[in-house]
Coordinates of N, CA and C in Angstrom, one line a residue:
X1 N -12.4 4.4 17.1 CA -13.6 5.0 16.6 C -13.4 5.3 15.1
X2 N -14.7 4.8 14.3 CA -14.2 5.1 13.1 C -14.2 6.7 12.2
X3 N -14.8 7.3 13.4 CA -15.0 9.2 13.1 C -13.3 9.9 13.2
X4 N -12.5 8.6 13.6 CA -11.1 9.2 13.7 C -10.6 8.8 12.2
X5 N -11.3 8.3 11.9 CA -10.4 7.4 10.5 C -10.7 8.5 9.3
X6 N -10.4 9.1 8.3 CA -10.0 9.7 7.5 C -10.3 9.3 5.8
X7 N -11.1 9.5 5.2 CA -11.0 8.2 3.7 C -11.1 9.3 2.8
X8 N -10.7 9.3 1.6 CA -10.5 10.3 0.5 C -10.9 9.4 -0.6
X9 N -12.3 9.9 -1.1 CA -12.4 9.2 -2.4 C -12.5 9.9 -3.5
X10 N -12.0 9.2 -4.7 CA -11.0 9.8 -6.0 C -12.3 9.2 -7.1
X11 N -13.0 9.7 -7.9 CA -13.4 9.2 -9.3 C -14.3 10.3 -9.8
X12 N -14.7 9.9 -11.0 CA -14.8 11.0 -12.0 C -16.5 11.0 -12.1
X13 N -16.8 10.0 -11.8 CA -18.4 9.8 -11.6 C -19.0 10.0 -10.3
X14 N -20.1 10.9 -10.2 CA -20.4 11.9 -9.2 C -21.4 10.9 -8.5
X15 N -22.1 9.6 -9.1 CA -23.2 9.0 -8.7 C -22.2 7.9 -7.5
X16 N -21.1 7.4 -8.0 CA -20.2 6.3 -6.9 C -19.6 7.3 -6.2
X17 N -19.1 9.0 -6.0 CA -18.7 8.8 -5.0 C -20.2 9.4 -3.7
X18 N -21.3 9.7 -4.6 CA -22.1 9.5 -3.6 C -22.5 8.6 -2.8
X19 N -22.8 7.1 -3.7 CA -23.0 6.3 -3.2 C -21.6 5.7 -1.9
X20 N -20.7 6.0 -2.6 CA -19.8 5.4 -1.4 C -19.1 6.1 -0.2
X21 N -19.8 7.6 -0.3 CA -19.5 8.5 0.6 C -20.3 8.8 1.6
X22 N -21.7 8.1 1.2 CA -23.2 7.7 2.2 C -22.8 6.8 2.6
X23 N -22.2 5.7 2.5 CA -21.8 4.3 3.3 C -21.0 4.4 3.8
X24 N -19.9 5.1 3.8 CA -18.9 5.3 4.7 C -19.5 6.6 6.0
X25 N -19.7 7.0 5.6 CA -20.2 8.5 6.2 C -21.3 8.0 7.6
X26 N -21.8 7.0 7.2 CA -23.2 6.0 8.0 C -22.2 5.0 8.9
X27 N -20.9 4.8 8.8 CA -20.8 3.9 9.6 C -19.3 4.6 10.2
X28 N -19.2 6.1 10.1 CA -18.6 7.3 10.8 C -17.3 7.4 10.5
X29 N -16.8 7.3 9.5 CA -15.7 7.9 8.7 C -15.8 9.0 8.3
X30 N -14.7 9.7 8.5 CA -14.9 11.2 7.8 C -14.4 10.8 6.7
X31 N -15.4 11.6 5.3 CA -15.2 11.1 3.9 C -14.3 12.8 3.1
X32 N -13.8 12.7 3.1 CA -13.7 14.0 1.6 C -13.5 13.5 0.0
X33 N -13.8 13.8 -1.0 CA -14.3 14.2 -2.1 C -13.3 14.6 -3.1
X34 N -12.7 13.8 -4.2 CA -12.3 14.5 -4.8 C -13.1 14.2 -6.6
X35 N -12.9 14.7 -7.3 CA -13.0 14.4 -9.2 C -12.6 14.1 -9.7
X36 N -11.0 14.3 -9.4 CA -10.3 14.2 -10.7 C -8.7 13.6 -10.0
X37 N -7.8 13.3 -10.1 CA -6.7 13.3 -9.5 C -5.8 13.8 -9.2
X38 N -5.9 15.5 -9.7 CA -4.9 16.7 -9.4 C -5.9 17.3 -8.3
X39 N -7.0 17.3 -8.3 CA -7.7 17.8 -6.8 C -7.2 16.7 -5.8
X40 N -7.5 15.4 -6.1 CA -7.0 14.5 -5.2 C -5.7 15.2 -4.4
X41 N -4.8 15.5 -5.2 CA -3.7 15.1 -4.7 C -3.4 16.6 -3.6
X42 N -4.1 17.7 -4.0 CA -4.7 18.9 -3.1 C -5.1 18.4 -2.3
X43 N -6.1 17.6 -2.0 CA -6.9 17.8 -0.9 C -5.9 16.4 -0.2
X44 N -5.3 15.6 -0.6 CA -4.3 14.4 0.6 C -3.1 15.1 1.3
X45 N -2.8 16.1 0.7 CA -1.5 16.7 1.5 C -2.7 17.9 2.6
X46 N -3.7 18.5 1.8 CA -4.1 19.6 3.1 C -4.7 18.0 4.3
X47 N -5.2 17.1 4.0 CA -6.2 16.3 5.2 C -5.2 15.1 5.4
X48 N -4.3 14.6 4.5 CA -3.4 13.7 5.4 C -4.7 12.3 6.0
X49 N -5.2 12.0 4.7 CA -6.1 10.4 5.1 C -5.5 9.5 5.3
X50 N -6.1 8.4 6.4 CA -5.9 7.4 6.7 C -5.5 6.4 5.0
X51 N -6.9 6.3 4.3 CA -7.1 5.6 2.9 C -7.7 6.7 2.4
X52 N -7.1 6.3 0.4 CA -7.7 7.2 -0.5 C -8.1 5.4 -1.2
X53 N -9.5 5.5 -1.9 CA -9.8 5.0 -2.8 C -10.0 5.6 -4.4
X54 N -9.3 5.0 -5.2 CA -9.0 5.9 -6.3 C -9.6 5.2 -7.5
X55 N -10.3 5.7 -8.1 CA -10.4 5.3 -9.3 C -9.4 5.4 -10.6
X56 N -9.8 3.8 -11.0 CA -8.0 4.3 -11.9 C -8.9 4.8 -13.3
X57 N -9.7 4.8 -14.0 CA -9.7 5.3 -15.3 C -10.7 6.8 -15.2
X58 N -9.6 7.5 -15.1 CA -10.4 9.0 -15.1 C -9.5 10.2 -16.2
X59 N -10.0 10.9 -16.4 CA -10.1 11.8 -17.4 C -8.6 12.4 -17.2
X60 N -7.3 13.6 -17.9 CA -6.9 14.0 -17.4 C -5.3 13.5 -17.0
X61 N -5.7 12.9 -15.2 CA -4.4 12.4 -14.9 C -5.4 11.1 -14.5
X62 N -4.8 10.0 -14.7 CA -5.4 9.0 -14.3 C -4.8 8.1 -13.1
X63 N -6.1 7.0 -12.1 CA -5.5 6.6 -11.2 C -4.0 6.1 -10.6
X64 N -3.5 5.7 -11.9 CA -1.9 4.8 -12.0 C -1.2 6.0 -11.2
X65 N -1.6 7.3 -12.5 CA -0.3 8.3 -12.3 C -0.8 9.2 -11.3
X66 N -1.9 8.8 -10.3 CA -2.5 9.8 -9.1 C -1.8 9.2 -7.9
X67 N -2.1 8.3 -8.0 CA -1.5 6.8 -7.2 C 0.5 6.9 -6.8
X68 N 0.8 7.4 -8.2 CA 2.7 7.1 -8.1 C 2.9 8.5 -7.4
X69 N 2.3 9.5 -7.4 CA 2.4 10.7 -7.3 C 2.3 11.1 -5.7
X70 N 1.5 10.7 -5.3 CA 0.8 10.1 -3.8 C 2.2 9.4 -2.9
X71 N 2.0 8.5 -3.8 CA 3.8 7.9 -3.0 C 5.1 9.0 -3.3
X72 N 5.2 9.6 -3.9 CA 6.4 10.5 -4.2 C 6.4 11.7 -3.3
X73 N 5.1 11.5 -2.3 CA 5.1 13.0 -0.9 C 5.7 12.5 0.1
X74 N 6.4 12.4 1.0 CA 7.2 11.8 1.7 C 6.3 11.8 3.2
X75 N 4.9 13.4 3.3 CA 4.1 13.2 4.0 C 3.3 12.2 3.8
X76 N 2.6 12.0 2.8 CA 1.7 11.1 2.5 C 2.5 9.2 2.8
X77 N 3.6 8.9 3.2 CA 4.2 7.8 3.0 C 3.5 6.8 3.9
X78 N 2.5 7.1 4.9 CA 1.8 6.0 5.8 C 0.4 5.8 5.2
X79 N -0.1 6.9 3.8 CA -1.4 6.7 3.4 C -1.4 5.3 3.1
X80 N -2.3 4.4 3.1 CA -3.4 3.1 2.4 C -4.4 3.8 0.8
X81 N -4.2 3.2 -0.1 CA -4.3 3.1 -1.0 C -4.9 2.1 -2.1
X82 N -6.3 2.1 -2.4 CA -7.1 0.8 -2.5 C -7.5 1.7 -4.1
X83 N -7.2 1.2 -5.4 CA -7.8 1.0 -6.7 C -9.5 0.8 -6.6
X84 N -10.0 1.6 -6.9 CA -11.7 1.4 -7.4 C -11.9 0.8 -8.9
X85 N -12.1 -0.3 -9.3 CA -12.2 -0.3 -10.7 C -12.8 -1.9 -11.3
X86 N -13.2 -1.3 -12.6 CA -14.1 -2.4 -12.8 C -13.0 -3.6 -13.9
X87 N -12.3 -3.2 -14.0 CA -11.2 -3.6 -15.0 C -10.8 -4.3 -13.5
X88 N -10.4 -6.3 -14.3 CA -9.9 -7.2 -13.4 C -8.9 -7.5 -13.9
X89 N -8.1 -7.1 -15.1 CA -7.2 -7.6 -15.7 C -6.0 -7.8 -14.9
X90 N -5.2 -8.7 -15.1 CA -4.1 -9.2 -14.1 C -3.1 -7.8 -14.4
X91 N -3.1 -7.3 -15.6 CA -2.0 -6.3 -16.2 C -2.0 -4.7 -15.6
X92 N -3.5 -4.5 -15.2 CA -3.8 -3.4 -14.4 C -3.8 -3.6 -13.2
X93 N -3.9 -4.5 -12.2 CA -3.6 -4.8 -11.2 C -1.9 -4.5 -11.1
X94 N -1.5 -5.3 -11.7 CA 0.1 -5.2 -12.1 C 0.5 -3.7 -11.7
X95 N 0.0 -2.7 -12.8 CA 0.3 -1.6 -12.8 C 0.5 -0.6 -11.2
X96 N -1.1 -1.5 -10.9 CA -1.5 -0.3 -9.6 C -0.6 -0.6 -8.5
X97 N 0.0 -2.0 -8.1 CA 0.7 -2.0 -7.4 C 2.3 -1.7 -7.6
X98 N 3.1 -1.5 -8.9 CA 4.2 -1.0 -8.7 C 3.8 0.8 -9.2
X99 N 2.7 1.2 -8.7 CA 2.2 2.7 -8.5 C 2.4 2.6 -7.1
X100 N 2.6 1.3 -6.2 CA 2.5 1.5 -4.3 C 0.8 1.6 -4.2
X101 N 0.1 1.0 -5.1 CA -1.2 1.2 -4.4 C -1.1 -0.6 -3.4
X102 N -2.0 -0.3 -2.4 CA -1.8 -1.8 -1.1 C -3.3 -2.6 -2.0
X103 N -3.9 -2.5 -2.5 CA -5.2 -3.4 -2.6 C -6.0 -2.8 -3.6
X104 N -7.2 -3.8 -4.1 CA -8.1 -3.1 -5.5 C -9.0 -3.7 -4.9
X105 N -10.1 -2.5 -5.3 CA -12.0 -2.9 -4.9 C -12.7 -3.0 -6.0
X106 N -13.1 -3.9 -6.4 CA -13.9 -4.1 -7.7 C -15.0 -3.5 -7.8
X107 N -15.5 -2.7 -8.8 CA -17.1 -2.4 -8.3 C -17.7 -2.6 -9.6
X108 N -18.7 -2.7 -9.9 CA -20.0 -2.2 -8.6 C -19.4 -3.4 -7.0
X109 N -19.8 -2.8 -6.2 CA -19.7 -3.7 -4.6 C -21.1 -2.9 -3.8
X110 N -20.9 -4.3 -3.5 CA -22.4 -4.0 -2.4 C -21.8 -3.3 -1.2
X111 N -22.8 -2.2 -0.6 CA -22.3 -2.0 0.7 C -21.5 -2.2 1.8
X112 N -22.2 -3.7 2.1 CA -21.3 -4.6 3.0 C -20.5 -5.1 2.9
X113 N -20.0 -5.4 1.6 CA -18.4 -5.9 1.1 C -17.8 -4.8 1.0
X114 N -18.1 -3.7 0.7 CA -17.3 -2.2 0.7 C -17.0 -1.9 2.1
X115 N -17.6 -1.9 3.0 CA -17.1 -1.7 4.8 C -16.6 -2.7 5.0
X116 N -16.6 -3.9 4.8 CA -15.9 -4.9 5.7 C -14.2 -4.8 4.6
X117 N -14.1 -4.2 3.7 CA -13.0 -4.5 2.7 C -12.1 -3.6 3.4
X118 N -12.8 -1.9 3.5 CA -12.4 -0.3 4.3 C -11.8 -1.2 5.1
X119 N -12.4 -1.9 6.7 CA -12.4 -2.2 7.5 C -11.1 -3.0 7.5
X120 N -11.3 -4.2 6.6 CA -9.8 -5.2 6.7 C -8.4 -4.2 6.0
X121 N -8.8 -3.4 5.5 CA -7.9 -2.3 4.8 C -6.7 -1.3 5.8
X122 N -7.6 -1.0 6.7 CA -7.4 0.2 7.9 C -7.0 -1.0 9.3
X123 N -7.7 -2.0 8.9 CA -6.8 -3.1 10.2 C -5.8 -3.3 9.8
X124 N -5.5 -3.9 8.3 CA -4.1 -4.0 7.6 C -3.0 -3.0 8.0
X125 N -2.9 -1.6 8.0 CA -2.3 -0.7 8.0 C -1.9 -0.4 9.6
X126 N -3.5 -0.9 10.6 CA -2.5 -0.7 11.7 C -1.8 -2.2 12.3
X127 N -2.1 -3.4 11.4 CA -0.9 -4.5 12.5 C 0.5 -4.1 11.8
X128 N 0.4 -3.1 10.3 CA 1.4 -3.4 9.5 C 2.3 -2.6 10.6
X129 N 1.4 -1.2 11.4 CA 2.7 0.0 11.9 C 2.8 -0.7 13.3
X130 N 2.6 -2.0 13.9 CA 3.3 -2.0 15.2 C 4.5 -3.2 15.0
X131 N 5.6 -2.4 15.2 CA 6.7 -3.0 15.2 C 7.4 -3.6 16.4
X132 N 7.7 -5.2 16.9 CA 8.8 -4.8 18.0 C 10.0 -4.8 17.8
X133 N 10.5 -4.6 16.6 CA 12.0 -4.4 16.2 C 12.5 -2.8 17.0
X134 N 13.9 -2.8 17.2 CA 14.0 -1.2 17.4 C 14.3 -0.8 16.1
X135 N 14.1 1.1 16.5 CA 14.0 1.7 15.5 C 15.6 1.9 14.5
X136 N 16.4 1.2 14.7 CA 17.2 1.4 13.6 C 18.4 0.5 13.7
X137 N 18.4 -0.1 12.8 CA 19.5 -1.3 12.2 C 20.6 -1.3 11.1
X138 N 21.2 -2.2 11.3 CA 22.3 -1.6 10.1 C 23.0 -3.6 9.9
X139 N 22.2 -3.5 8.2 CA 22.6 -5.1 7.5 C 23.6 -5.4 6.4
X140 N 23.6 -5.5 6.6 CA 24.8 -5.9 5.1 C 25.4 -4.5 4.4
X141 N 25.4 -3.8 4.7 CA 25.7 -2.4 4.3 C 24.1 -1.8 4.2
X142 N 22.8 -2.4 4.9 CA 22.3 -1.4 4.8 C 22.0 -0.8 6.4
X143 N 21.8 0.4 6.0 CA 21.3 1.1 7.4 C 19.9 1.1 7.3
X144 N 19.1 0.8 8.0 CA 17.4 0.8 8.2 C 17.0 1.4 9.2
X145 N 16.1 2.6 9.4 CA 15.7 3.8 10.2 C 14.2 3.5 9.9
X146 N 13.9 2.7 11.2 CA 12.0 2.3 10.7 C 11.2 3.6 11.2
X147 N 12.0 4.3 12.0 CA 10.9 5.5 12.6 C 10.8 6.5 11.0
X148 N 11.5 6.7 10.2 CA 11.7 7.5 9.6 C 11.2 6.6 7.5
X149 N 11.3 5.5 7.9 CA 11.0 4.3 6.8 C 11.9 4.7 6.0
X150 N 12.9 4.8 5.9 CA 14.0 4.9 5.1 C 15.2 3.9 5.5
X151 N 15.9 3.9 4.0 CA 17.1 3.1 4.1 C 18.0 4.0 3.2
X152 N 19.3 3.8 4.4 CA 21.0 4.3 3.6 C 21.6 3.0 3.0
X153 N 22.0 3.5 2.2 CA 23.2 2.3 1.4 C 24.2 3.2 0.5
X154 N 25.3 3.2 0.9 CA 26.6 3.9 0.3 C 26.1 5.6 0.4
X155 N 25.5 5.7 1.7 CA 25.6 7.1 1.9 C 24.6 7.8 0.6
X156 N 23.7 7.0 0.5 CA 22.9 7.3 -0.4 C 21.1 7.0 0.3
X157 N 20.6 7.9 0.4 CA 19.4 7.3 1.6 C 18.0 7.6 0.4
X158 N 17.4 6.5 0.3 CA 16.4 5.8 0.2 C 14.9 6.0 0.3
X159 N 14.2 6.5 -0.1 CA 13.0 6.3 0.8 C 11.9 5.4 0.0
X160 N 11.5 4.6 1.1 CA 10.7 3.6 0.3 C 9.1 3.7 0.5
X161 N 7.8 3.2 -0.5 CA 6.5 3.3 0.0 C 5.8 2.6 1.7
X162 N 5.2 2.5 2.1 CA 5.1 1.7 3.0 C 5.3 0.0 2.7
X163 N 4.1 -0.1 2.1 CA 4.1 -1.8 2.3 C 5.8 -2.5 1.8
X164 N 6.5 -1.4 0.8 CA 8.0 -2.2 0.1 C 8.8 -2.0 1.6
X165 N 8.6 -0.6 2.4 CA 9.5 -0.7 3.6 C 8.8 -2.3 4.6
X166 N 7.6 -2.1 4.5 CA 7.0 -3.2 5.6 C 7.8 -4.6 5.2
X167 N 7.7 -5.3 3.9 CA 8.1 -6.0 3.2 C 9.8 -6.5 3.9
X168 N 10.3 -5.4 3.5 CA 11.8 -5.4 3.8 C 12.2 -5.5 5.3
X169 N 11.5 -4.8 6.4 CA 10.9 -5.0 7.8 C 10.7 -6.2 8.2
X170 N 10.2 -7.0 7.6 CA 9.9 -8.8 8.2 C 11.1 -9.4 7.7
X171 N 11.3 -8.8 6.5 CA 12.5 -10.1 6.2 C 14.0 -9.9 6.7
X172 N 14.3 -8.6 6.7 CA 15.2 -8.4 7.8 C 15.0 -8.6 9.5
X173 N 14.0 -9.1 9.5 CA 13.6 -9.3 10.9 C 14.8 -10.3 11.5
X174 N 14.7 -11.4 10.8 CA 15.0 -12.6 10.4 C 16.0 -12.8 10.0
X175 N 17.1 -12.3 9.6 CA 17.9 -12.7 8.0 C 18.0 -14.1 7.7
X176 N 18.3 -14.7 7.0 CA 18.4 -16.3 6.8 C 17.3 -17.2 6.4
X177 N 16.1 -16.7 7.4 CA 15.2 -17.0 7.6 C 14.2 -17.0 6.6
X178 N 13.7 -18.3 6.0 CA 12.4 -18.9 4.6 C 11.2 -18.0 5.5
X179 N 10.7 -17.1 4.8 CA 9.6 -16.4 5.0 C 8.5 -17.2 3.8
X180 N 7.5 -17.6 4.5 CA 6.5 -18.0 3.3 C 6.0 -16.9 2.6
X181 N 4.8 -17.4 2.1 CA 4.1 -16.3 1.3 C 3.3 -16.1 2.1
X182 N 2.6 -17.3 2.6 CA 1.6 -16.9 3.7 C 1.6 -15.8 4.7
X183 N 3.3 -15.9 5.1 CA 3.2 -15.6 6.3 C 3.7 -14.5 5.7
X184 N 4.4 -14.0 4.6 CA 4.3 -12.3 4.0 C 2.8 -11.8 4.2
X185 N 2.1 -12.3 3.4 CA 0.9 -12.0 3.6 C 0.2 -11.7 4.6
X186 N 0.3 -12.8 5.8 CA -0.4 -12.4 6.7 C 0.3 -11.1 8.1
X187 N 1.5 -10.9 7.6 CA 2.2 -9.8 8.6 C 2.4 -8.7 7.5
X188 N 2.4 -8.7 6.6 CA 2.5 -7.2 6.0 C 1.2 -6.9 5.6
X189 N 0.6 -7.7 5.1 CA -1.1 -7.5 4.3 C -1.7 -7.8 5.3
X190 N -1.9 -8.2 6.9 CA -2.9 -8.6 7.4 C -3.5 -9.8 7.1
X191 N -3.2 -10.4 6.1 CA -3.7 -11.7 6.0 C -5.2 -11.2 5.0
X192 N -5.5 -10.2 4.8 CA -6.7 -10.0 3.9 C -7.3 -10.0 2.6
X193 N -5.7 -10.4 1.6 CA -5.5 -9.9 0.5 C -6.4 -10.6 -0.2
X194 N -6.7 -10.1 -1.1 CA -8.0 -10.8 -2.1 C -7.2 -10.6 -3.2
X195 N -6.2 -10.4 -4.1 CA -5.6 -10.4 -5.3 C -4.5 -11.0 -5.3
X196 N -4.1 -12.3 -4.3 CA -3.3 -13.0 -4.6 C -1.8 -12.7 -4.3
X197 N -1.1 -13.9 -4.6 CA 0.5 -13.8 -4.7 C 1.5 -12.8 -5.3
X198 N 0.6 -12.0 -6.4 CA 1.3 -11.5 -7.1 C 2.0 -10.0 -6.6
X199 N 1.2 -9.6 -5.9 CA 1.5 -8.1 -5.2 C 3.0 -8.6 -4.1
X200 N 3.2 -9.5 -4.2 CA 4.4 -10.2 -3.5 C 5.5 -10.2 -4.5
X201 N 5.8 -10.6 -5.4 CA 6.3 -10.9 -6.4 C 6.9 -9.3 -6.8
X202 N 5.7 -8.4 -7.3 CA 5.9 -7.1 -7.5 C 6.6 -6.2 -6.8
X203 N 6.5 -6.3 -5.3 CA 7.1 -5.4 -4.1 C 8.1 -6.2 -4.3
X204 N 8.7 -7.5 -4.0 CA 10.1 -8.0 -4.0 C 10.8 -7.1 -5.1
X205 N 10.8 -7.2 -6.6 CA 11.2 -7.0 -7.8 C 11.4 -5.4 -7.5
X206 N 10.7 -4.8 -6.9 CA 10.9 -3.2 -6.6 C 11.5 -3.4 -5.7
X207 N 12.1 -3.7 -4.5 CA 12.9 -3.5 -3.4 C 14.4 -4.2 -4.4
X208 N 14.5 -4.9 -5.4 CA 15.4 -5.6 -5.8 C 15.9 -4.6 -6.7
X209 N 15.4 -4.1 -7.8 CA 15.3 -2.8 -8.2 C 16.2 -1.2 -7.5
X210 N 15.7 -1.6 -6.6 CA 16.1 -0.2 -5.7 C 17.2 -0.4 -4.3
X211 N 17.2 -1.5 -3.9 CA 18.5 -1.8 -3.0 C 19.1 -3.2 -3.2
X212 N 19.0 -4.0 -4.6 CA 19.8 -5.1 -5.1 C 19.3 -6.5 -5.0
X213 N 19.8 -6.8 -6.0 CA 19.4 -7.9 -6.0 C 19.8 -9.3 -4.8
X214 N 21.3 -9.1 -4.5 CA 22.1 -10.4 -3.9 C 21.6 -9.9 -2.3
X215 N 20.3 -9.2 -2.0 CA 19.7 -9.4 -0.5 C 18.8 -10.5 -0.3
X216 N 18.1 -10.7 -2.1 CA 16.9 -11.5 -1.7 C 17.1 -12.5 -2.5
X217 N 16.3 -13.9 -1.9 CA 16.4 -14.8 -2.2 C 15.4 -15.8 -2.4
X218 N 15.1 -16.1 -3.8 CA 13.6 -16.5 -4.1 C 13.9 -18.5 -3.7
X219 N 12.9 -18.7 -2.5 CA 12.7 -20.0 -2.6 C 11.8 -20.8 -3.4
X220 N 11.6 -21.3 -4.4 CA 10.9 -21.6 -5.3 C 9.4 -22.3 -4.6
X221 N 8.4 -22.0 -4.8 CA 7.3 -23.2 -4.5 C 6.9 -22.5 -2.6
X222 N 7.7 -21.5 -2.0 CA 7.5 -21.2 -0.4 C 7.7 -20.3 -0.4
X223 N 9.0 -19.3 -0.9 CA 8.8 -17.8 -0.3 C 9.8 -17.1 -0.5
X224 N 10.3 -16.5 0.2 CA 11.9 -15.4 0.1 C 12.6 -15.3 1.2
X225 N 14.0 -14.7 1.2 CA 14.3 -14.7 2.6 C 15.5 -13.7 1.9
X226 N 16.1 -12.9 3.2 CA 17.4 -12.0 3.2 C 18.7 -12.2 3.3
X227 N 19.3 -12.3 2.7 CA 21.0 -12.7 3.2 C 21.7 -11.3 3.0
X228 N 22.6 -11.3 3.5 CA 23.9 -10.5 2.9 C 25.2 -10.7 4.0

């Protein structure tokens, strides 16, 4: 039911989040409200939403730095997180995903592309949480605790955003194993993504970043895969 689902919308203009708190609200989402992105970040820790849509250029603290902030609650770590913005630049996209946002909604958007987007958004989130792996592994020196989305490495424990833990979840599925892009895409993103390759590229370089480089392994022209 979608009266179970939860949406938090973030922007500075009072006229979009009416309009998109009447379209959601009409097809039974509970909506809450915020202004600015220090209210945001009040009202996601008291209601714990499914998805926040955030606008990134607002007054103050802006979406980037609402967005990194969001990932840094360790409660908030299963939230979905979709960019509202009219700005398509490759460079801001860039930004929002190594902030851990999962997706960007362009607007203005018509109605129906804004529900079916929610919709592929909140489907995304839940093929990403059914796992049949069990809950805890241990690879090349790392230890992986999927109940908990964390990783140990030298006794040093980790905690990662969702989609970089989901990420690291398929490819350790496998080790050895040529993961396409496709098939990143279509088991971590649901197969929905509308912004391309590049949000792949970005979560790799941050998991590389944060637990090394000599795990991953760029196949040129097809995909990645894990060794150690």
């Amino acid at each position: 039911m979608n009266k179970e689902k939860k949406i938090l919308l973030v922007d500075d203009e009072p006229d979009i989040l009416e309009f998109l708190g009447y379209n959601l609200k009409k097809e039974g989402y509970t909506v809450s409200t915020a202004n600015n992105g220090k209210e945001a970040l009040v009202i996601a820790k008291e209601e714990r939403p499914d998805l926040v849509i955030l606008d990134v250029m607002m007054p103050d603290m802006d979406g980037i730095e609402t967005c990194r902030q969001i990932r840094d609650m360790p409660e908030l770590k299963n939230v979905l997180i979709a960019f509202l913005t009219a700005r398509g630049e490759d460079y801001s996209q860039i930004a929002g995903f190594e902030a851990g946002a999962d997706d960007y909604i362009n607007k203005p958007i018509k109605p129906r592309v804004l529900i079916s987007r929610v919709k592929a958004l909140l489907r995304r989130g839940k093929i990403a949480d059914v796992a049949l792996l069990p809950d805890y592994a241990e690879l090349g020196g790392l230890k992986i605790d999927r109940e908990r989305y964390l990783i140990v490495q030298n006794g040093k424990e980790i905690t990662l955003p969702k989609k970089e833990f989901e990420l690291l979840n398929l490819l350790t599925s496998k080790p050895g194993k040529v993961f396409t892009r496709e098939e990143i895409l279509g088991k971590v993103w649901g197969g929905e993504v509308v912004v391309g390759d590049r949000t792949i590229d970005v979560h790799i370089r941050k998991l590389r970043e944060k637990i090394g480089d000599d795990y991953f392994r760029t196949v040129k022209g097809i995909g990645y895969t894990f060794e150690f």
